[in-house]
Amino acid sequence: MLNFSLYFNLRLSLILVISTALIKTGNWYFLAIYLILAFGWTFLLKTPIFTLIKLLGLELIFLGLMSLPLGVEKASFLILRSLLCLLIMNSFLLTIPKYHLAIALKGLPLPVKMQEIVILTAQYLEILLLEIKQMHTAAKLRGLKGNSQWLRYISASLIGSLYLRSLDRSERVYNAMLIKGYNGNFPVVIKISKMEHFILIITAIIGIILTINSYNSLI
Amino acid sequence: MIKINHQEQPIIIVNNLVFGYEKKLILQGISFSLNRGERVALLGKTGAGKSTLLDNLIGLKLPQQGEIMIEDLKVENSNLNQIRKKIGFAFQNPEHQLFMPTILEDVMFGLLNYQISPQKAKEKARFLLAEFDLIEYENRSAHELSGGQKRLAALAGILALDPSILILDEPTNGLDPAWRKKLAQILLNLSVEVILIASHDLHWIRKITARGLILDQGKIQVDQPLSELFKQEKTLEKYRLFLDW
Amino acid sequence: MIKINHQEQPIIIVNNLVFGYEKKLILQGISFSLNRGERVALLGKTGAGKSTLLDNLIGLKLPQQGEIMIEDLKVENSNLNQIRKKIGFAFQNPEHQLFMPTILEDVMFGLLNYQISPQKAKEKARFLLAEFDLIEYENRSAHELSGGQKRLAALAGILALDPSILILDEPTNGLDPAWRKKLAQILLNLSVEVILIASHDLHWIRKITARGLILDQGKIQVDQPLSELFKQEKTLEKYRLFLDW
Amino acid sequence: MHIPDGFISPSVALATTLTSASFLTVSLSRTGKQIGLKQAPIMALTTAFIFAAQMINFPVAGGTSGHLLGATLAVLILGNPWAATVAISTVLIIQSLLFADGGITALGANILNMGIVGVWVSWMLTKTLQRLLGGSKKRLPLVAGISAFFSTVIASIFCSLELIISGTVSPHLILPTMTGIHILIGVGEGLITGGVLTYLITIRPDLLPGDEPKLQRWLIPIISTLLIAGILSLFASSFPDGLEKVAENLGFIHLAENVRIALNTPFSDYQISGMNEQVGTSLSGLFGTSICFGLSFLISKFIIPKSA
Ligand SMILES: Nc1ncnc2c1ncn2[C@@H]1O[C@H](COP(=O)(O)OP(=O)(O)OP(=O)(O)O)[C@@H](O)[C@H]1O
Ligand SMILES: Nc1ncnc2c1ncn2[C@@H]1O[C@H](COP(=O)(O)OP(=O)(O)OP(=O)(O)O)[C@@H](O)[C@H]1O
Ligand SMILES: [Mg+2]
Ligand SMILES: [Mg+2]
């Protein structure tokens, strides 16, 4: 099985998504090429297909409805193109190892400062989501019934309390990091190999050529 | 099924319980029953599966095989609300238990859920906080308490509901000796039907409970009166329960 | 200031430390010093301020008055990085200490920060995890561990950095007797300059440390060799440290 | 309001990406100066919190649900629009990358709508309203609620404009639908934001910005007018005709009914006869919103917070 690094997967997905999203509206021929590429990528990453299908969002349907007045052909092109992008991105998402969301983001081409904030946020986020789950469990054990009641308790004050709790929690996480010598640079050991670099560059070039061509070609 | 007679009225029956996390089977066929009036210790080394077993009892995790009965109710999704109403359950980490903005609200939360009037609930909550020496902190958020105080606040929130079954996961963790003593007194004076306590604090637990279950290798390996068990150093050492540590 | 001589070389000096949270003064003038080679217990009842004091030592909280010196460095913002490099610090709640996706990465985190090569860091981290019986869980997230295992993982992450000063906040909380024993051995065999441990586990701490500080009412009320202290039941009871609980 | 991939044209994508990127760069350096050394963790925390709060959905109408966008919340908690821009942008980056919510190529547009427009509208509105209402910190929840509402709606208008310029949607449909839905979402946003702040003010007032100096009396009418004319007319003019029809088409009957009751009475069909169609529409819209705004202002004048 192919074993790419997390960063490589992220970057390749980004390249594919961007070039798919930008092909000319109505150019079905190029869309077909990307369809094949997207499915290839999904296959290579061994993405769980059913989870993938479930993830297609409400927002897409909503926008689909609104683009329908532009004509069935145009609307279906828009939707299909969008679906392909989702397919590629989700293939990456669903194959991130558990708990590595934050680490995966280290592969983003962002300025260092922004990257640090993004990584820390993702890291806190996982902890926060766990806290919410724990709060919910604790509440259930003391007589909270079902999800609808939980919604009632997710009143503003509970969100406020969540904020204080997260403030406290993140301060502790930050302290824990400081104690282990954190100095503003998240140490992570994943590296992109030369081979992977090469593939990335090639794909990017192909992507650019295809996308530009989609505007010139007469097909 | 186990027959019920008047001397031994089982409140909790666990029958061939099997539970595992994704990667690994933890509980591999657990069976025991706890009768009305019993105070029972759940012992076992770090990672033995004590907390996992307790979670199963209250339906936070559902078994892959076997069944659990709490007072004639099977632990399954449709019964959980009813079952949880009977049980007071303390998590191993008290921070997981405290979720309301202030500890007063936290203790009141359960009471309000069970249709007690706000005024009565507040009265009762304040009574319990006073019992646990926390009344001066009633308007504090839980994370502004010390480790031991968090434990006490969590216990107050549970006892406020007058549960008929009490399940505690390492309740003395983080408490000072004086509080361990006071907690023992409180627990011994409670009128509940069954108490089940997981603990590594052997000297404390032997003062509270009369029967001991040792969990090891996914099974209940020992089920004995504690007074006997504590005489058998060999057995204890076999399960890494050293009395002098 | 305290003079330095060769027998008694102070590593930590706390001088008239005052610290309070918004609402309340907790530490009201704490002074003591710890010399090279000492193993010291910090005792005191729930909510006495032990954790608060330890946080001050490492600059997680900064005092309102007084000063703290760690090996000739004053604890203040400009020195914190240097100071923290020397100190291994274990939180009271191990969950607060573990923040990386897996416990292997968590133990490696500190090593990588101190410019150790990824390969060496990994080797060392795995060695420590093996020592704490966690090697089979190296790729697990911290919340998939049992309470005791979390404690062990947190300790592994600290010991990996070979600190010269060790400050532990209730390290035996949640550990089974066998692990309490093993941890004692590990700590006794470490070559560190100073160990300061806050604990309620009197029988354990007396096996590890030789000197005891009792914190009460915001002051260090007692500073004695533990062997003497444990003979004075009156003193112990005055500070609610009951030996048989 | 998260635009997915493939719904905006390359030129719009490019333009919005460039705008957002340069704005974000400025925001980052401003944030660095104003928040200082520990900025990353504090920023990350607030951001993570907003993110977590967003996970909580509230039902809107017709089976859809909205969730907090958090622009106003971020502005008030961080006390600084630059930092809030960074925070909301971070949320959007993570959402698009880790939750496939919002497209990669649309990231620039999404940041522009929510992280820049949403944040700055919130900032300006809270600042001005706060001063208009006398500057007391106790008013913050109310001010925040109102700002949250408008910032949500205005951000959604920007979103619609981008889709229209991209030629992806039909303008007749998108503006009323988007705005309509976001009026409902905005109400939820306003309620939650206000509620959270009420809570924070009672428990941890130190975390929030302090009192503002009250405005000079004579400034009040001028600023109010500017506010209405400037920002709110944008919102008003986005109601072209045919809201009813759209609602029917898309099945948002409830929505249509709600809006009709609220806004439709004085000028039926949003037309003032004899005037140029567009001007008429926006004028009537302007009139309607002025009334709304005046009303909310009056209400807020008279609702005195319990603790005041
Ligand atoms: N969420 C989880 N996913 C996978 N494995 C888990 C999870 N939680 C616990 N485990 C594993 O299950 C085993 C039992 O855990 P449990 O928490 O029940 O132990 P315990 O007996 O309560 O230990 P302790 O005395 O340390 O609290 C441990 O080996 C632990 O690693
Ligand atoms: N963040 C906080 N804000 C306000 N008060 C606090 C805060 N944290 C702790 N306190 C109070 O300070 C006092 C000392 O707390 P600390 O955690 O230092 O006690 P401790 O000696 O470690 O207790 P324990 O043995 O229970 O861990 C307690 O009374 C506690 O309520
Ligand atoms: Mg446990
Ligand atoms: Mg403590």
PDB file of C-alpha atoms in Angstrom, chain D residues 145-268:
ATOM      1  CA  GLY D 145     -27.098  41.157  20.295  1.00  0.00           C
ATOM      2  CA  ILE D 146     -28.104  43.893  17.887  1.00  0.00           C
ATOM      3  CA  SER D 147     -24.684  44.052  16.262  1.00  0.00           C
ATOM      4  CA  ALA D 148     -24.557  40.311  15.915  1.00  0.00           C
ATOM      5  CA  PHE D 149     -27.859  40.372  14.080  1.00  0.00           C
ATOM      6  CA  PHE D 150     -26.810  43.033  11.592  1.00  0.00           C
ATOM      7  CA  SER D 151     -23.337  41.700  11.020  1.00  0.00           C
ATOM      8  CA  THR D 152     -24.790  38.317  10.143  1.00  0.00           C
ATOM      9  CA  VAL D 153     -27.259  39.760   7.677  1.00  0.00           C
ATOM     10  CA  ILE D 154     -24.752  42.069   6.054  1.00  0.00           C
ATOM     11  CA  ALA D 155     -22.193  39.320   5.723  1.00  0.00           C
ATOM     12  CA  SER D 156     -24.800  37.196   3.982  1.00  0.00           C
ATOM     13  CA  ILE D 157     -25.434  40.018   1.527  1.00  0.00           C
ATOM     14  CA  PHE D 158     -21.764  40.048   0.607  1.00  0.00           C
ATOM     15  CA  CYS D 159     -21.965  36.331   0.158  1.00  0.00           C
ATOM     16  CA  SER D 160     -24.869  36.737  -2.238  1.00  0.00           C
ATOM     17  CA  LEU D 161     -23.065  39.440  -4.189  1.00  0.00           C
ATOM     18  CA  GLU D 162     -20.067  37.209  -4.747  1.00  0.00           C
ATOM     19  CA  LEU D 163     -22.260  34.420  -6.012  1.00  0.00           C
ATOM     20  CA  ILE D 164     -24.071  36.827  -8.301  1.00  0.00           C
ATOM     21  CA  ILE D 165     -20.885  38.288  -9.746  1.00  0.00           C
ATOM     22  CA  SER D 166     -19.621  34.774 -10.329  1.00  0.00           C
ATOM     23  CA  GLY D 167     -22.708  34.116 -12.376  1.00  0.00           C
ATOM     24  CA  THR D 168     -23.460  31.093 -10.273  1.00  0.00           C
ATOM     25  CA  VAL D 169     -26.894  31.973  -9.069  1.00  0.00           C
ATOM     26  CA  SER D 170     -29.783  33.976 -10.217  1.00  0.00           C
ATOM     27  CA  PRO D 171     -29.848  37.327  -8.466  1.00  0.00           C
ATOM     28  CA  HIS D 172     -33.620  37.294  -8.248  1.00  0.00           C
ATOM     29  CA  LEU D 173     -33.455  34.304  -6.024  1.00  0.00           C
ATOM     30  CA  ILE D 174     -30.312  34.575  -4.052  1.00  0.00           C
ATOM     31  CA  LEU D 175     -30.667  37.971  -2.437  1.00  0.00           C
ATOM     32  CA  PRO D 176     -34.054  37.525  -0.861  1.00  0.00           C
ATOM     33  CA  THR D 177     -33.467  33.935   0.126  1.00  0.00           C
ATOM     34  CA  MET D 178     -30.051  34.440   1.573  1.00  0.00           C
ATOM     35  CA  THR D 179     -31.036  37.582   3.364  1.00  0.00           C
ATOM     36  CA  GLY D 180     -34.294  36.126   4.524  1.00  0.00           C
ATOM     37  CA  ILE D 181     -32.695  33.082   6.017  1.00  0.00           C
ATOM     38  CA  HIS D 182     -29.953  35.091   7.561  1.00  0.00           C
ATOM     39  CA  ILE D 183     -32.409  37.415   9.183  1.00  0.00           C
ATOM     40  CA  LEU D 184     -33.627  34.374  11.068  1.00  0.00           C
ATOM     41  CA  ILE D 185     -30.134  33.119  11.706  1.00  0.00           C
ATOM     42  CA  GLY D 186     -29.202  36.620  12.781  1.00  0.00           C
ATOM     43  CA  VAL D 187     -31.899  36.577  15.407  1.00  0.00           C
ATOM     44  CA  GLY D 188     -30.439  33.390  16.827  1.00  0.00           C
ATOM     45  CA  GLU D 189     -26.970  34.842  16.581  1.00  0.00           C
ATOM     46  CA  GLY D 190     -28.097  37.958  18.386  1.00  0.00           C
ATOM     47  CA  LEU D 191     -29.822  36.055  21.157  1.00  0.00           C
ATOM     48  CA  ILE D 192     -26.906  33.756  21.800  1.00  0.00           C
ATOM     49  CA  THR D 193     -24.283  36.463  21.613  1.00  0.00           C
ATOM     50  CA  GLY D 194     -26.274  38.653  23.955  1.00  0.00           C
ATOM     51  CA  GLY D 195     -26.829  35.759  26.310  1.00  0.00           C
ATOM     52  CA  VAL D 196     -23.207  34.730  26.453  1.00  0.00           C
ATOM     53  CA  LEU D 197     -22.210  38.282  27.219  1.00  0.00           C
ATOM     54  CA  THR D 198     -24.823  38.624  29.916  1.00  0.00           C
ATOM     55  CA  TYR D 199     -23.298  35.616  31.532  1.00  0.00           C
ATOM     56  CA  LEU D 200     -19.720  36.786  31.168  1.00  0.00           C
ATOM     57  CA  ILE D 201     -20.585  40.204  32.532  1.00  0.00           C
ATOM     58  CA  THR D 202     -21.960  38.733  35.705  1.00  0.00           C
ATOM     59  CA  ILE D 203     -19.242  36.141  36.212  1.00  0.00           C
ATOM     60  CA  ARG D 204     -16.070  37.537  34.702  1.00  0.00           C
ATOM     61  CA  PRO D 205     -16.498  41.216  33.852  1.00  0.00           C
ATOM     62  CA  ASP D 206     -12.728  41.550  33.758  1.00  0.00           C
ATOM     63  CA  LEU D 207     -12.642  39.618  30.505  1.00  0.00           C
ATOM     64  CA  LEU D 208     -14.692  42.207  28.652  1.00  0.00           C
ATOM     65  CA  PRO D 209     -13.945  45.716  27.451  1.00  0.00           C
ATOM     66  CA  GLY D 210     -14.749  48.481  29.918  1.00  0.00           C
ATOM     67  CA  ASP D 211     -17.197  51.338  29.806  1.00  0.00           C
ATOM     68  CA  GLU D 212     -17.132  53.679  26.857  1.00  0.00           C
ATOM     69  CA  PRO D 213     -17.443  57.429  27.226  1.00  0.00           C
ATOM     70  CA  LYS D 214     -20.927  58.587  26.409  1.00  0.00           C
ATOM     71  CA  LEU D 215     -21.376  60.570  23.245  1.00  0.00           C
ATOM     72  CA  GLN D 216     -22.214  64.234  23.213  1.00  0.00           C
ATOM     73  CA  ARG D 217     -25.940  64.679  22.991  1.00  0.00           C
ATOM     74  CA  TRP D 218     -25.944  66.478  19.675  1.00  0.00           C
ATOM     75  CA  LEU D 219     -23.895  63.728  18.090  1.00  0.00           C
ATOM     76  CA  ILE D 220     -26.544  61.103  18.708  1.00  0.00           C
ATOM     77  CA  PRO D 221     -28.960  61.980  15.897  1.00  0.00           C
ATOM     78  CA  ILE D 222     -26.136  62.533  13.424  1.00  0.00           C
ATOM     79  CA  ILE D 223     -24.459  59.229  14.107  1.00  0.00           C
ATOM     80  CA  SER D 224     -27.743  57.391  14.153  1.00  0.00           C
ATOM     81  CA  THR D 225     -28.600  58.770  10.745  1.00  0.00           C
ATOM     82  CA  LEU D 226     -25.191  57.898   9.376  1.00  0.00           C
ATOM     83  CA  LEU D 227     -25.479  54.425  10.726  1.00  0.00           C
ATOM     84  CA  ILE D 228     -28.853  53.868   9.195  1.00  0.00           C
ATOM     85  CA  ALA D 229     -27.933  55.410   5.900  1.00  0.00           C
ATOM     86  CA  GLY D 230     -24.539  53.811   5.669  1.00  0.00           C
ATOM     87  CA  ILE D 231     -24.790  50.254   6.746  1.00  0.00           C
ATOM     88  CA  LEU D 232     -28.406  49.506   7.124  1.00  0.00           C
ATOM     89  CA  SER D 233     -29.535  50.762   3.753  1.00  0.00           C
ATOM     90  CA  LEU D 234     -27.290  48.182   2.222  1.00  0.00           C
ATOM     91  CA  PHE D 235     -29.260  45.614   4.094  1.00  0.00           C
ATOM     92  CA  ALA D 236     -32.506  47.320   3.194  1.00  0.00           C
ATOM     93  CA  SER D 237     -31.876  47.648  -0.492  1.00  0.00           C
ATOM     94  CA  SER D 238     -31.216  44.009  -0.829  1.00  0.00           C
ATOM     95  CA  PHE D 239     -34.899  43.319  -0.832  1.00  0.00           C
ATOM     96  CA  PRO D 240     -35.956  43.344  -4.421  1.00  0.00           C
ATOM     97  CA  ASP D 241     -39.427  42.353  -5.325  1.00  0.00           C
ATOM     98  CA  GLY D 242     -40.819  38.940  -5.367  1.00  0.00           C
ATOM     99  CA  LEU D 243     -39.861  37.704  -1.957  1.00  0.00           C
ATOM    100  CA  GLU D 244     -43.175  35.994  -1.788  1.00  0.00           C
ATOM    101  CA  LYS D 245     -42.674  34.085  -4.993  1.00  0.00           C
ATOM    102  CA  VAL D 246     -39.244  32.952  -3.999  1.00  0.00           C
ATOM    103  CA  ALA D 247     -40.472  31.726  -0.740  1.00  0.00           C
ATOM    104  CA  GLU D 248     -43.123  29.727  -2.475  1.00  0.00           C
ATOM    105  CA  ASN D 249     -40.699  28.354  -5.015  1.00  0.00           C
ATOM    106  CA  LEU D 250     -38.255  27.228  -2.455  1.00  0.00           C
ATOM    107  CA  GLY D 251     -40.817  26.134   0.035  1.00  0.00           C
ATOM    108  CA  PHE D 252     -39.913  28.583   2.718  1.00  0.00           C
ATOM    109  CA  ILE D 253     -43.488  29.445   3.420  1.00  0.00           C
ATOM    110  CA  HIS D 254     -42.921  30.185   7.067  1.00  0.00           C
ATOM    111  CA  LEU D 255     -40.185  32.527   6.178  1.00  0.00           C
ATOM    112  CA  ALA D 256     -42.337  34.433   3.747  1.00  0.00           C
ATOM    113  CA  GLU D 257     -45.086  34.823   6.263  1.00  0.00           C
ATOM    114  CA  ASN D 258     -42.743  36.089   8.890  1.00  0.00           C
ATOM    115  CA  VAL D 259     -41.139  38.629   6.681  1.00  0.00           C
ATOM    116  CA  ARG D 260     -44.415  39.799   5.252  1.00  0.00           C
ATOM    117  CA  ILE D 261     -45.842  40.589   8.600  1.00  0.00           C
ATOM    118  CA  ALA D 262     -42.784  42.457   9.636  1.00  0.00           C
ATOM    119  CA  LEU D 263     -41.973  44.523   6.626  1.00  0.00           C
ATOM    120  CA  ASN D 264     -44.625  44.511   4.004  1.00  0.00           C
ATOM    121  CA  THR D 265     -47.310  46.821   5.293  1.00  0.00           C
ATOM    122  CA  PRO D 266     -46.408  50.404   4.450  1.00  0.00           C
ATOM    123  CA  PHE D 267     -45.359  49.952   0.858  1.00  0.00           C
ATOM    124  CA  SER D 268     -46.847  46.972  -0.776  1.00  0.00           C
TER     125      SER D 268
END
